[in-house]
Amino acid sequence: MIKQTTLIPKTYHGWEVAKSLNTIIEPMNVRNILIVADPFLVSSGLITQITDSLKSYQLSFFTEIEPEPSLALGERIVNYTRNQNSDLVIGIGGGSALDLAKIAATLATHEGEVSRYLNLTGDLKPTHKGLPKIMIPTTSGTGSEVTNLAVLSLAHSKDVIASDHLLADIALLDPSLTVTVPPRVTAATGVDALTHAIEAYLSINADPITDQLALNAIELINQSLFNAYKNGEDQQARIQMSYGSYLAGIAFFNAGAGAVHALAYPLGGQFHISHGESNALLLPYVLTEIETSAQKRLAKIGEKMNLPLTGKSVSEAARVTILAIQSLLKSINIPSSLQFYEIKQQHLTNLATDAIKQQRLLVRTPKNLTENDIFRIYNAAWHGEIELLQN
């Protein structure tokens, strides 16, 4: 059986590497650069750490970034880019900014509305890479700088544009840009990265390459997430989180995410809960539901988390691992109940109805989840009682 592992884009990494962006861009022979950036980076002046080296270029900016970007915003940025004379797009920020930058760079040179390229309902696929693109993450979580996906929010759920043409040409991994990320965002994006690594390792599409990437990511994130959350200026923690997020991104791009993401999408679409917090809250509940189908791999995750597993059976080690993950989430103040977001119990049926549609994600999960299983997960998460899923 032939398998393909994609290990691109070209990546420059290191503390304050973004200050060398001019040197990196120079061989690309470009003049007009569109920068897609989180508005906070502009208002706070942090973006100057990156743009000060680009004074010899003609710069334009798109900063109308919103969390969990809507399809309407995707249409707007593509139309904006089509009206520019840009020959390079640089995305700077969290996952929303990077996803929008990838969409803009790719679809600006294509015909048709963005909606026609959506995975679930679209009738078109990108046919070429479009404009060159450089992705610079300022959070440690989404992995968008190394994936071929861009996520957009719809009326009741989310959908993606998925194509290798969305892959960045260059990624800049600069941990110094993450120092000012607030604790709540550090927690949510950090668990997003942890979820990517765990789901990639549990995916039925996992292979020896993605396994090593995922396990290394789990180890790095487990060692550093709490420290980064408690002290954003902890340089070592920020470095480990940046690399952990990056490795997790490559792992889940190749092996695929699973049920946690499938159930998180409706939470973002219907209740506008951030993707990171949706994943974080659901993670221990989904792992408990699929536990018996993934015990050996859950136990291996526990080993990478340096848990005291000596003398425990595989099933016991799997349970200890899930409880340790739950404890980590509690230590960084991740909510444990959907009621925190004012979700009512009567909403759970619609959530399950939308989640079961995410077959692109669900098929990678080691347990075949029915709509009833998904409802049970949401119900346990609503009550905040993981025990409701234990046999």
mmCIF file of N, CA, C and O in Angstrom, residues 199-285:
data_model
loop_
_atom_site.group_PDB
_atom_site.id
_atom_site.type_symbol
_atom_site.label_atom_id
_atom_site.label_comp_id
_atom_site.label_asym_id
_atom_site.label_seq_id
_atom_site.Cartn_x
_atom_site.Cartn_y
_atom_site.Cartn_z
ATOM 1 N N GLU A 199 -5.879 13.514 18.058
ATOM 2 C CA GLU A 199 -6.751 12.951 17.027
ATOM 3 C C GLU A 199 -5.941 12.381 15.865
ATOM 4 O O GLU A 199 -6.334 11.373 15.270
ATOM 5 N N ALA A 200 -4.819 13.005 15.541
ATOM 6 C CA ALA A 200 -3.964 12.456 14.486
ATOM 7 C C ALA A 200 -3.411 11.093 14.902
ATOM 8 O O ALA A 200 -3.347 10.155 14.101
ATOM 9 N N TYR A 201 -3.020 10.964 16.182
ATOM 10 C CA TYR A 201 -2.468 9.699 16.655
ATOM 11 C C TYR A 201 -3.529 8.616 16.730
ATOM 12 O O TYR A 201 -3.244 7.430 16.491
ATOM 13 N N LEU A 202 -4.776 9.003 17.028
ATOM 14 C CA LEU A 202 -5.863 8.026 17.117
ATOM 15 C C LEU A 202 -6.533 7.759 15.769
ATOM 16 O O LEU A 202 -7.339 6.830 15.656
ATOM 17 N N SER A 203 -6.217 8.553 14.771
ATOM 18 C CA SER A 203 -6.868 8.424 13.468
ATOM 19 C C SER A 203 -6.608 7.061 12.834
ATOM 20 O O SER A 203 -5.508 6.500 12.954
ATOM 21 N N ILE A 204 -7.599 6.550 12.130
ATOM 22 C CA ILE A 204 -7.399 5.289 11.409
ATOM 23 C C ILE A 204 -6.437 5.474 10.244
ATOM 24 O O ILE A 204 -5.946 4.489 9.672
ATOM 25 N N ASN A 205 -6.136 6.721 9.892
ATOM 26 C CA ASN A 205 -5.187 7.005 8.816
ATOM 27 C C ASN A 205 -3.780 7.275 9.328
ATOM 28 O O ASN A 205 -2.903 7.662 8.548
ATOM 29 N N ALA A 206 -3.543 7.091 10.613
ATOM 30 C CA ALA A 206 -2.213 7.324 11.174
ATOM 31 C C ALA A 206 -1.201 6.370 10.569
ATOM 32 O O ALA A 206 -1.530 5.261 10.151
ATOM 33 N N ASP A 207 0.049 6.820 10.524
ATOM 34 C CA ASP A 207 1.136 5.972 10.037
ATOM 35 C C ASP A 207 2.376 6.258 10.883
ATOM 36 O O ASP A 207 2.344 7.147 11.745
ATOM 37 N N PRO A 208 3.469 5.529 10.687
ATOM 38 C CA PRO A 208 4.640 5.732 11.549
ATOM 39 C C PRO A 208 5.191 7.159 11.536
ATOM 40 O O PRO A 208 5.740 7.617 12.546
ATOM 41 N N ILE A 209 5.043 7.867 10.414
ATOM 42 C CA ILE A 209 5.541 9.244 10.358
ATOM 43 C C ILE A 209 4.649 10.170 11.176
ATOM 44 O O ILE A 209 5.120 10.930 12.020
ATOM 45 N N THR A 210 3.343 10.102 10.931
ATOM 46 C CA THR A 210 2.447 10.974 11.686
ATOM 47 C C THR A 210 2.432 10.606 13.167
ATOM 48 O O THR A 210 2.244 11.484 14.018
ATOM 49 N N ASP A 211 2.635 9.335 13.485
ATOM 50 C CA ASP A 211 2.693 8.929 14.893
ATOM 51 C C ASP A 211 3.799 9.662 15.639
ATOM 52 O O ASP A 211 3.603 10.165 16.747
ATOM 53 N N GLN A 212 4.986 9.719 15.042
ATOM 54 C CA GLN A 212 6.109 10.376 15.707
ATOM 55 C C GLN A 212 5.882 11.876 15.835
ATOM 56 O O GLN A 212 6.185 12.481 16.867
ATOM 57 N N LEU A 213 5.330 12.475 14.793
ATOM 58 C CA LEU A 213 5.013 13.898 14.846
ATOM 59 C C LEU A 213 3.998 14.173 15.955
ATOM 60 O O LEU A 213 4.158 15.097 16.756
ATOM 61 N N ALA A 214 2.948 13.360 16.002
ATOM 62 C CA ALA A 214 1.882 13.563 16.976
ATOM 63 C C ALA A 214 2.376 13.341 18.400
ATOM 64 O O ALA A 214 2.079 14.131 19.317
ATOM 65 N N LEU A 215 3.114 12.271 18.626
ATOM 66 C CA LEU A 215 3.591 11.975 19.977
ATOM 67 C C LEU A 215 4.581 13.031 20.467
ATOM 68 O O LEU A 215 4.556 13.421 21.646
ATOM 69 N N ASN A 216 5.454 13.505 19.576
ATOM 70 C CA ASN A 216 6.370 14.575 19.976
ATOM 71 C C ASN A 216 5.607 15.853 20.310
ATOM 72 O O ASN A 216 5.956 16.573 21.258
ATOM 73 N N ALA A 217 4.555 16.120 19.526
ATOM 74 C CA ALA A 217 3.735 17.297 19.804
ATOM 75 C C ALA A 217 3.053 17.174 21.157
ATOM 76 O O ALA A 217 3.017 18.133 21.946
ATOM 77 N N ILE A 218 2.489 16.010 21.450
ATOM 78 C CA ILE A 218 1.833 15.783 22.744
ATOM 79 C C ILE A 218 2.807 16.004 23.888
ATOM 80 O O ILE A 218 2.482 16.654 24.897
ATOM 81 N N GLU A 219 4.014 15.473 23.743
ATOM 82 C CA GLU A 219 5.022 15.624 24.792
ATOM 83 C C GLU A 219 5.368 17.101 25.024
ATOM 84 O O GLU A 219 5.396 17.582 26.161
ATOM 85 N N LEU A 220 5.602 17.843 23.938
ATOM 86 C CA LEU A 220 5.964 19.256 24.052
ATOM 87 C C LEU A 220 4.835 20.083 24.665
ATOM 88 O O LEU A 220 5.058 20.923 25.537
ATOM 89 N N ILE A 221 3.625 19.855 24.187
ATOM 90 C CA ILE A 221 2.483 20.642 24.674
ATOM 91 C C ILE A 221 2.181 20.322 26.129
ATOM 92 O O ILE A 221 1.909 21.218 26.934
ATOM 93 N N ASN A 222 2.228 19.048 26.480
ATOM 94 C CA ASN A 222 1.966 18.657 27.869
ATOM 95 C C ASN A 222 2.981 19.281 28.819
ATOM 96 O O ASN A 222 2.647 19.669 29.938
ATOM 97 N N GLN A 223 4.237 19.400 28.380
ATOM 98 C CA GLN A 223 5.291 19.971 29.220
ATOM 99 C C GLN A 223 5.153 21.482 29.397
ATOM 100 O O GLN A 223 5.587 22.034 30.407
ATOM 101 N N SER A 224 4.534 22.158 28.421
ATOM 102 C CA SER A 224 4.646 23.617 28.376
ATOM 103 C C SER A 224 3.336 24.393 28.462
ATOM 104 O O SER A 224 3.356 25.596 28.742
ATOM 105 N N LEU A 225 2.199 23.764 28.225
ATOM 106 C CA LEU A 225 0.953 24.523 28.129
ATOM 107 C C LEU A 225 0.619 25.240 29.441
ATOM 108 O O LEU A 225 0.286 26.432 29.437
ATOM 109 N N PHE A 226 0.690 24.541 30.550
ATOM 110 C CA PHE A 226 0.358 25.185 31.825
ATOM 111 C C PHE A 226 1.298 26.355 32.099
ATOM 112 O O PHE A 226 0.855 27.431 32.543
ATOM 113 N N ASN A 227 2.589 26.179 31.831
ATOM 114 C CA ASN A 227 3.555 27.251 32.085
ATOM 115 C C ASN A 227 3.307 28.451 31.178
ATOM 116 O O ASN A 227 3.417 29.608 31.618
ATOM 117 N N ALA A 228 2.975 28.207 29.913
ATOM 118 C CA ALA A 228 2.674 29.311 28.999
ATOM 119 C C ALA A 228 1.416 30.043 29.430
ATOM 120 O O ALA A 228 1.317 31.273 29.290
ATOM 121 N N TYR A 229 0.458 29.291 29.944
ATOM 122 C CA TYR A 229 -0.796 29.880 30.419
ATOM 123 C C TYR A 229 -0.551 30.750 31.658
ATOM 124 O O TYR A 229 -1.080 31.863 31.772
ATOM 125 N N LYS A 230 0.235 30.259 32.586
ATOM 126 C CA LYS A 230 0.475 30.989 33.835
ATOM 127 C C LYS A 230 1.408 32.180 33.642
ATOM 128 O O LYS A 230 1.277 33.198 34.320
ATOM 129 N N ASN A 231 2.354 32.063 32.729
ATOM 130 C CA ASN A 231 3.326 33.134 32.516
ATOM 131 C C ASN A 231 3.630 33.240 31.024
ATOM 132 O O ASN A 231 4.451 32.496 30.497
ATOM 133 N N GLY A 232 2.954 34.174 30.358
ATOM 134 C CA GLY A 232 3.106 34.310 28.924
ATOM 135 C C GLY A 232 4.505 34.656 28.479
ATOM 136 O O GLY A 232 4.868 34.434 27.318
ATOM 137 N N GLU A 233 5.323 35.183 29.387
ATOM 138 C CA GLU A 233 6.686 35.567 29.030
ATOM 139 C C GLU A 233 7.696 34.457 29.283
ATOM 140 O O GLU A 233 8.910 34.679 29.168
ATOM 141 N N ASP A 234 7.203 33.273 29.603
ATOM 142 C CA ASP A 234 8.088 32.122 29.778
ATOM 143 C C ASP A 234 8.584 31.698 28.396
ATOM 144 O O ASP A 234 7.876 31.031 27.640
ATOM 145 N N GLN A 235 9.801 32.098 28.068
ATOM 146 C CA GLN A 235 10.316 31.903 26.718
ATOM 147 C C GLN A 235 10.384 30.431 26.338
ATOM 148 O O GLN A 235 10.003 30.051 25.226
ATOM 149 N N GLN A 236 10.845 29.594 27.239
ATOM 150 C CA GLN A 236 10.970 28.177 26.926
ATOM 151 C C GLN A 236 9.601 27.554 26.673
ATOM 152 O O GLN A 236 9.430 26.742 25.750
ATOM 153 N N ALA A 237 8.611 27.941 27.476
ATOM 154 C CA ALA A 237 7.259 27.407 27.286
ATOM 155 C C ALA A 237 6.695 27.849 25.942
ATOM 156 O O ALA A 237 6.061 27.054 25.230
ATOM 157 N N ARG A 238 6.906 29.108 25.575
ATOM 158 C CA ARG A 238 6.406 29.605 24.292
ATOM 159 C C ARG A 238 7.097 28.905 23.123
ATOM 160 O O ARG A 238 6.457 28.583 22.112
ATOM 161 N N ILE A 239 8.371 28.642 23.246
ATOM 162 C CA ILE A 239 9.094 27.926 22.189
ATOM 163 C C ILE A 239 8.537 26.516 22.030
ATOM 164 O O ILE A 239 8.247 26.059 20.922
ATOM 165 N N GLN A 240 8.378 25.807 23.161
ATOM 166 C CA GLN A 240 7.864 24.442 23.091
ATOM 167 C C GLN A 240 6.441 24.401 22.535
ATOM 168 O O GLN A 240 6.094 23.507 21.757
ATOM 169 N N MET A 241 5.611 25.367 22.914
ATOM 170 C CA MET A 241 4.250 25.414 22.398
ATOM 171 C C MET A 241 4.241 25.672 20.890
ATOM 172 O O MET A 241 3.442 25.079 20.151
ATOM 173 N N SER A 242 5.110 26.551 20.416
ATOM 174 C CA SER A 242 5.161 26.845 18.982
ATOM 175 C C SER A 242 5.534 25.606 18.182
ATOM 176 O O SER A 242 4.886 25.284 17.179
ATOM 177 N N TYR A 243 6.551 24.907 18.634
ATOM 178 C CA TYR A 243 6.967 23.707 17.911
ATOM 179 C C TYR A 243 5.950 22.584 18.073
ATOM 180 O O TYR A 243 5.696 21.822 17.136
ATOM 181 N N GLY A 244 5.360 22.476 19.262
ATOM 182 C CA GLY A 244 4.332 21.459 19.455
ATOM 183 C C GLY A 244 3.139 21.677 18.548
ATOM 184 O O GLY A 244 2.613 20.736 17.939
ATOM 185 N N SER A 245 2.701 22.925 18.438
ATOM 186 C CA SER A 245 1.581 23.252 17.559
ATOM 187 C C SER A 245 1.915 22.955 16.102
ATOM 188 O O SER A 245 1.085 22.420 15.359
ATOM 189 N N TYR A 246 3.116 23.299 15.705
ATOM 190 C CA TYR A 246 3.562 23.071 14.326
ATOM 191 C C TYR A 246 3.585 21.575 13.994
ATOM 192 O O TYR A 246 3.051 21.146 12.961
ATOM 193 N N LEU A 247 4.177 20.783 14.870
ATOM 194 C CA LEU A 247 4.239 19.335 14.638
ATOM 195 C C LEU A 247 2.845 18.724 14.630
ATOM 196 O O LEU A 247 2.533 17.845 13.813
ATOM 197 N N ALA A 248 1.985 19.191 15.543
ATOM 198 C CA ALA A 248 0.607 18.690 15.580
ATOM 199 C C ALA A 248 -0.122 19.033 14.285
ATOM 200 O O ALA A 248 -0.914 18.239 13.779
ATOM 201 N N GLY A 249 0.144 20.233 13.754
ATOM 202 C CA GLY A 249 -0.483 20.636 12.503
ATOM 203 C C GLY A 249 -0.112 19.721 11.355
ATOM 204 O O GLY A 249 -0.972 19.304 10.567
ATOM 205 N N ILE A 250 1.166 19.398 11.240
ATOM 206 C CA ILE A 250 1.600 18.489 10.172
ATOM 207 C C ILE A 250 0.990 17.106 10.373
ATOM 208 O O ILE A 250 0.558 16.454 9.415
ATOM 209 N N ALA A 251 0.934 16.667 11.624
ATOM 210 C CA ALA A 251 0.386 15.339 11.916
ATOM 211 C C ALA A 251 -1.079 15.250 11.522
ATOM 212 O O ALA A 251 -1.504 14.303 10.848
ATOM 213 N N PHE A 252 -1.881 16.235 11.930
ATOM 214 C CA PHE A 252 -3.310 16.109 11.641
ATOM 215 C C PHE A 252 -3.627 16.456 10.196
ATOM 216 O O PHE A 252 -4.611 15.973 9.634
ATOM 217 N N PHE A 253 -2.782 17.258 9.537
ATOM 218 C CA PHE A 253 -2.959 17.493 8.109
ATOM 219 C C PHE A 253 -2.830 16.183 7.346
ATOM 220 O O PHE A 253 -3.586 15.917 6.399
ATOM 221 N N ASN A 254 -1.919 15.333 7.761
ATOM 222 C CA ASN A 254 -1.688 14.081 7.051
ATOM 223 C C ASN A 254 -2.587 12.939 7.521
ATOM 224 O O ASN A 254 -3.093 12.166 6.707
ATOM 225 N N ALA A 255 -2.779 12.807 8.833
ATOM 226 C CA ALA A 255 -3.590 11.699 9.359
ATOM 227 C C ALA A 255 -5.052 12.074 9.518
ATOM 228 O O ALA A 255 -5.922 11.201 9.516
ATOM 229 N N GLY A 256 -5.318 13.351 9.665
ATOM 230 C CA GLY A 256 -6.689 13.822 9.777
ATOM 231 C C GLY A 256 -7.160 13.956 11.210
ATOM 232 O O GLY A 256 -6.772 13.185 12.089
ATOM 233 N N ALA A 257 -7.992 14.970 11.444
ATOM 234 C CA ALA A 257 -8.675 15.106 12.731
ATOM 235 C C ALA A 257 -9.911 14.223 12.727
ATOM 236 O O ALA A 257 -10.262 13.623 11.705
ATOM 237 N N GLY A 258 -10.581 14.139 13.887
ATOM 238 C CA GLY A 258 -11.688 13.194 13.990
ATOM 239 C C GLY A 258 -12.917 13.765 14.657
ATOM 240 O O GLY A 258 -13.340 14.891 14.388
ATOM 241 N N ALA A 259 -13.492 12.990 15.573
ATOM 242 C CA ALA A 259 -14.809 13.295 16.130
ATOM 243 C C ALA A 259 -14.822 14.554 16.987
ATOM 244 O O ALA A 259 -15.855 15.232 17.055
ATOM 245 N N VAL A 260 -13.722 14.871 17.655
ATOM 246 C CA VAL A 260 -13.719 16.088 18.456
ATOM 247 C C VAL A 260 -13.996 17.288 17.560
ATOM 248 O O VAL A 260 -14.833 18.145 17.861
ATOM 249 N N HIS A 261 -13.318 17.340 16.431
ATOM 250 C CA HIS A 261 -13.536 18.442 15.488
ATOM 251 C C HIS A 261 -14.943 18.393 14.897
ATOM 252 O O HIS A 261 -15.581 19.435 14.710
ATOM 253 N N ALA A 262 -15.420 17.199 14.602
ATOM 254 C CA ALA A 262 -16.764 17.074 14.018
ATOM 255 C C ALA A 262 -17.826 17.633 14.957
ATOM 256 O O ALA A 262 -18.764 18.313 14.520
ATOM 257 N N LEU A 263 -17.677 17.375 16.242
ATOM 258 C CA LEU A 263 -18.650 17.872 17.215
ATOM 259 C C LEU A 263 -18.418 19.341 17.573
ATOM 260 O O LEU A 263 -19.338 20.038 18.004
ATOM 261 N N ALA A 264 -17.181 19.810 17.378
ATOM 262 C CA ALA A 264 -16.880 21.211 17.679
ATOM 263 C C ALA A 264 -17.460 22.155 16.631
ATOM 264 O O ALA A 264 -17.857 23.278 16.957
ATOM 265 N N TYR A 265 -17.504 21.723 15.387
ATOM 266 C CA TYR A 265 -17.971 22.612 14.319
ATOM 267 C C TYR A 265 -19.375 23.166 14.581
ATOM 268 O O TYR A 265 -19.599 24.377 14.442
ATOM 269 N N PRO A 266 -20.362 22.356 14.950
ATOM 270 C CA PRO A 266 -21.689 22.926 15.226
ATOM 271 C C PRO A 266 -21.694 23.896 16.411
ATOM 272 O O PRO A 266 -22.484 24.842 16.429
ATOM 273 N N LEU A 267 -20.842 23.672 17.397
ATOM 274 C CA LEU A 267 -20.768 24.607 18.520
ATOM 275 C C LEU A 267 -20.306 25.980 18.047
ATOM 276 O O LEU A 267 -20.816 27.019 18.498
ATOM 277 N N GLY A 268 -19.341 25.987 17.131
ATOM 278 C CA GLY A 268 -18.880 27.258 16.588
ATOM 279 C C GLY A 268 -19.916 27.894 15.688
ATOM 280 O O GLY A 268 -20.164 29.102 15.745
ATOM 281 N N GLY A 269 -20.564 27.068 14.846
ATOM 282 C CA GLY A 269 -21.534 27.594 13.907
ATOM 283 C C GLY A 269 -22.797 28.105 14.578
ATOM 284 O O GLY A 269 -23.307 29.179 14.229
ATOM 285 N N GLN A 270 -23.318 27.349 15.544
ATOM 286 C CA GLN A 270 -24.597 27.713 16.165
ATOM 287 C C GLN A 270 -24.459 28.684 17.334
ATOM 288 O O GLN A 270 -25.339 29.516 17.559
ATOM 289 N N PHE A 271 -23.343 28.580 18.079
ATOM 290 C CA PHE A 271 -23.217 29.388 19.295
ATOM 291 C C PHE A 271 -21.967 30.274 19.315
ATOM 292 O O PHE A 271 -21.701 30.939 20.307
ATOM 293 N N HIS A 272 -21.216 30.248 18.219
ATOM 294 C CA HIS A 272 -20.052 31.136 18.058
ATOM 295 C C HIS A 272 -19.023 30.957 19.169
ATOM 296 O O HIS A 272 -18.375 31.917 19.588
ATOM 297 N N ILE A 273 -18.909 29.730 19.637
ATOM 298 C CA ILE A 273 -17.848 29.395 20.579
ATOM 299 C C ILE A 273 -16.566 29.215 19.779
ATOM 300 O O ILE A 273 -16.570 28.603 18.710
ATOM 301 N N SER A 274 -15.465 29.744 20.281
ATOM 302 C CA SER A 274 -14.215 29.644 19.535
ATOM 303 C C SER A 274 -13.862 28.185 19.281
ATOM 304 O O SER A 274 -14.182 27.298 20.085
ATOM 305 N N HIS A 275 -13.204 27.954 18.167
ATOM 306 C CA HIS A 275 -12.865 26.583 17.783
ATOM 307 C C HIS A 275 -11.999 25.919 18.844
ATOM 308 O O HIS A 275 -12.200 24.751 19.190
ATOM 309 N N GLY A 276 -11.041 26.669 19.383
ATOM 310 C CA GLY A 276 -10.170 26.095 20.403
ATOM 311 C C GLY A 276 -10.927 25.680 21.643
ATOM 312 O O GLY A 276 -10.723 24.594 22.185
ATOM 313 N N GLU A 277 -11.835 26.541 22.121
ATOM 314 C CA GLU A 277 -12.598 26.211 23.322
ATOM 315 C C GLU A 277 -13.588 25.081 23.060
ATOM 316 O O GLU A 277 -13.836 24.250 23.943
ATOM 317 N N SER A 278 -14.155 25.044 21.858
ATOM 318 C CA SER A 278 -15.057 23.938 21.519
ATOM 319 C C SER A 278 -14.323 22.607 21.575
ATOM 320 O O SER A 278 -14.800 21.637 22.179
ATOM 321 N N ASN A 279 -13.158 22.546 20.943
ATOM 322 C CA ASN A 279 -12.357 21.326 20.970
ATOM 323 C C ASN A 279 -11.960 20.968 22.397
ATOM 324 O O ASN A 279 -12.030 19.800 22.811
ATOM 325 N N ALA A 280 -11.522 21.982 23.138
ATOM 326 C CA ALA A 280 -11.014 21.735 24.488
ATOM 327 C C ALA A 280 -12.086 21.146 25.395
ATOM 328 O O ALA A 280 -11.840 20.176 26.124
ATOM 329 N N LEU A 281 -13.277 21.728 25.357
ATOM 330 C CA LEU A 281 -14.346 21.234 26.215
ATOM 331 C C LEU A 281 -14.735 19.802 25.849
ATOM 332 O O LEU A 281 -14.948 18.953 26.721
ATOM 333 N N LEU A 282 -14.813 19.524 24.559
ATOM 334 C CA LEU A 282 -15.303 18.221 24.108
ATOM 335 C C LEU A 282 -14.270 17.101 24.212
ATOM 336 O O LEU A 282 -14.641 15.919 24.272
ATOM 337 N N LEU A 283 -12.998 17.449 24.231
ATOM 338 C CA LEU A 283 -11.941 16.438 24.125
ATOM 339 C C LEU A 283 -12.092 15.268 25.097
ATOM 340 O O LEU A 283 -12.110 14.102 24.658
ATOM 341 N N PRO A 284 -12.198 15.475 26.406
ATOM 342 C CA PRO A 284 -12.270 14.305 27.297
ATOM 343 C C PRO A 284 -13.550 13.492 27.116
ATOM 344 O O PRO A 284 -13.554 12.271 27.349
ATOM 345 N N TYR A 285 -14.632 14.142 26.696
ATOM 346 C CA TYR A 285 -15.894 13.420 26.498
ATOM 347 C C TYR A 285 -15.810 12.508 25.273
ATOM 348 O O TYR A 285 -16.225 11.342 25.325
#
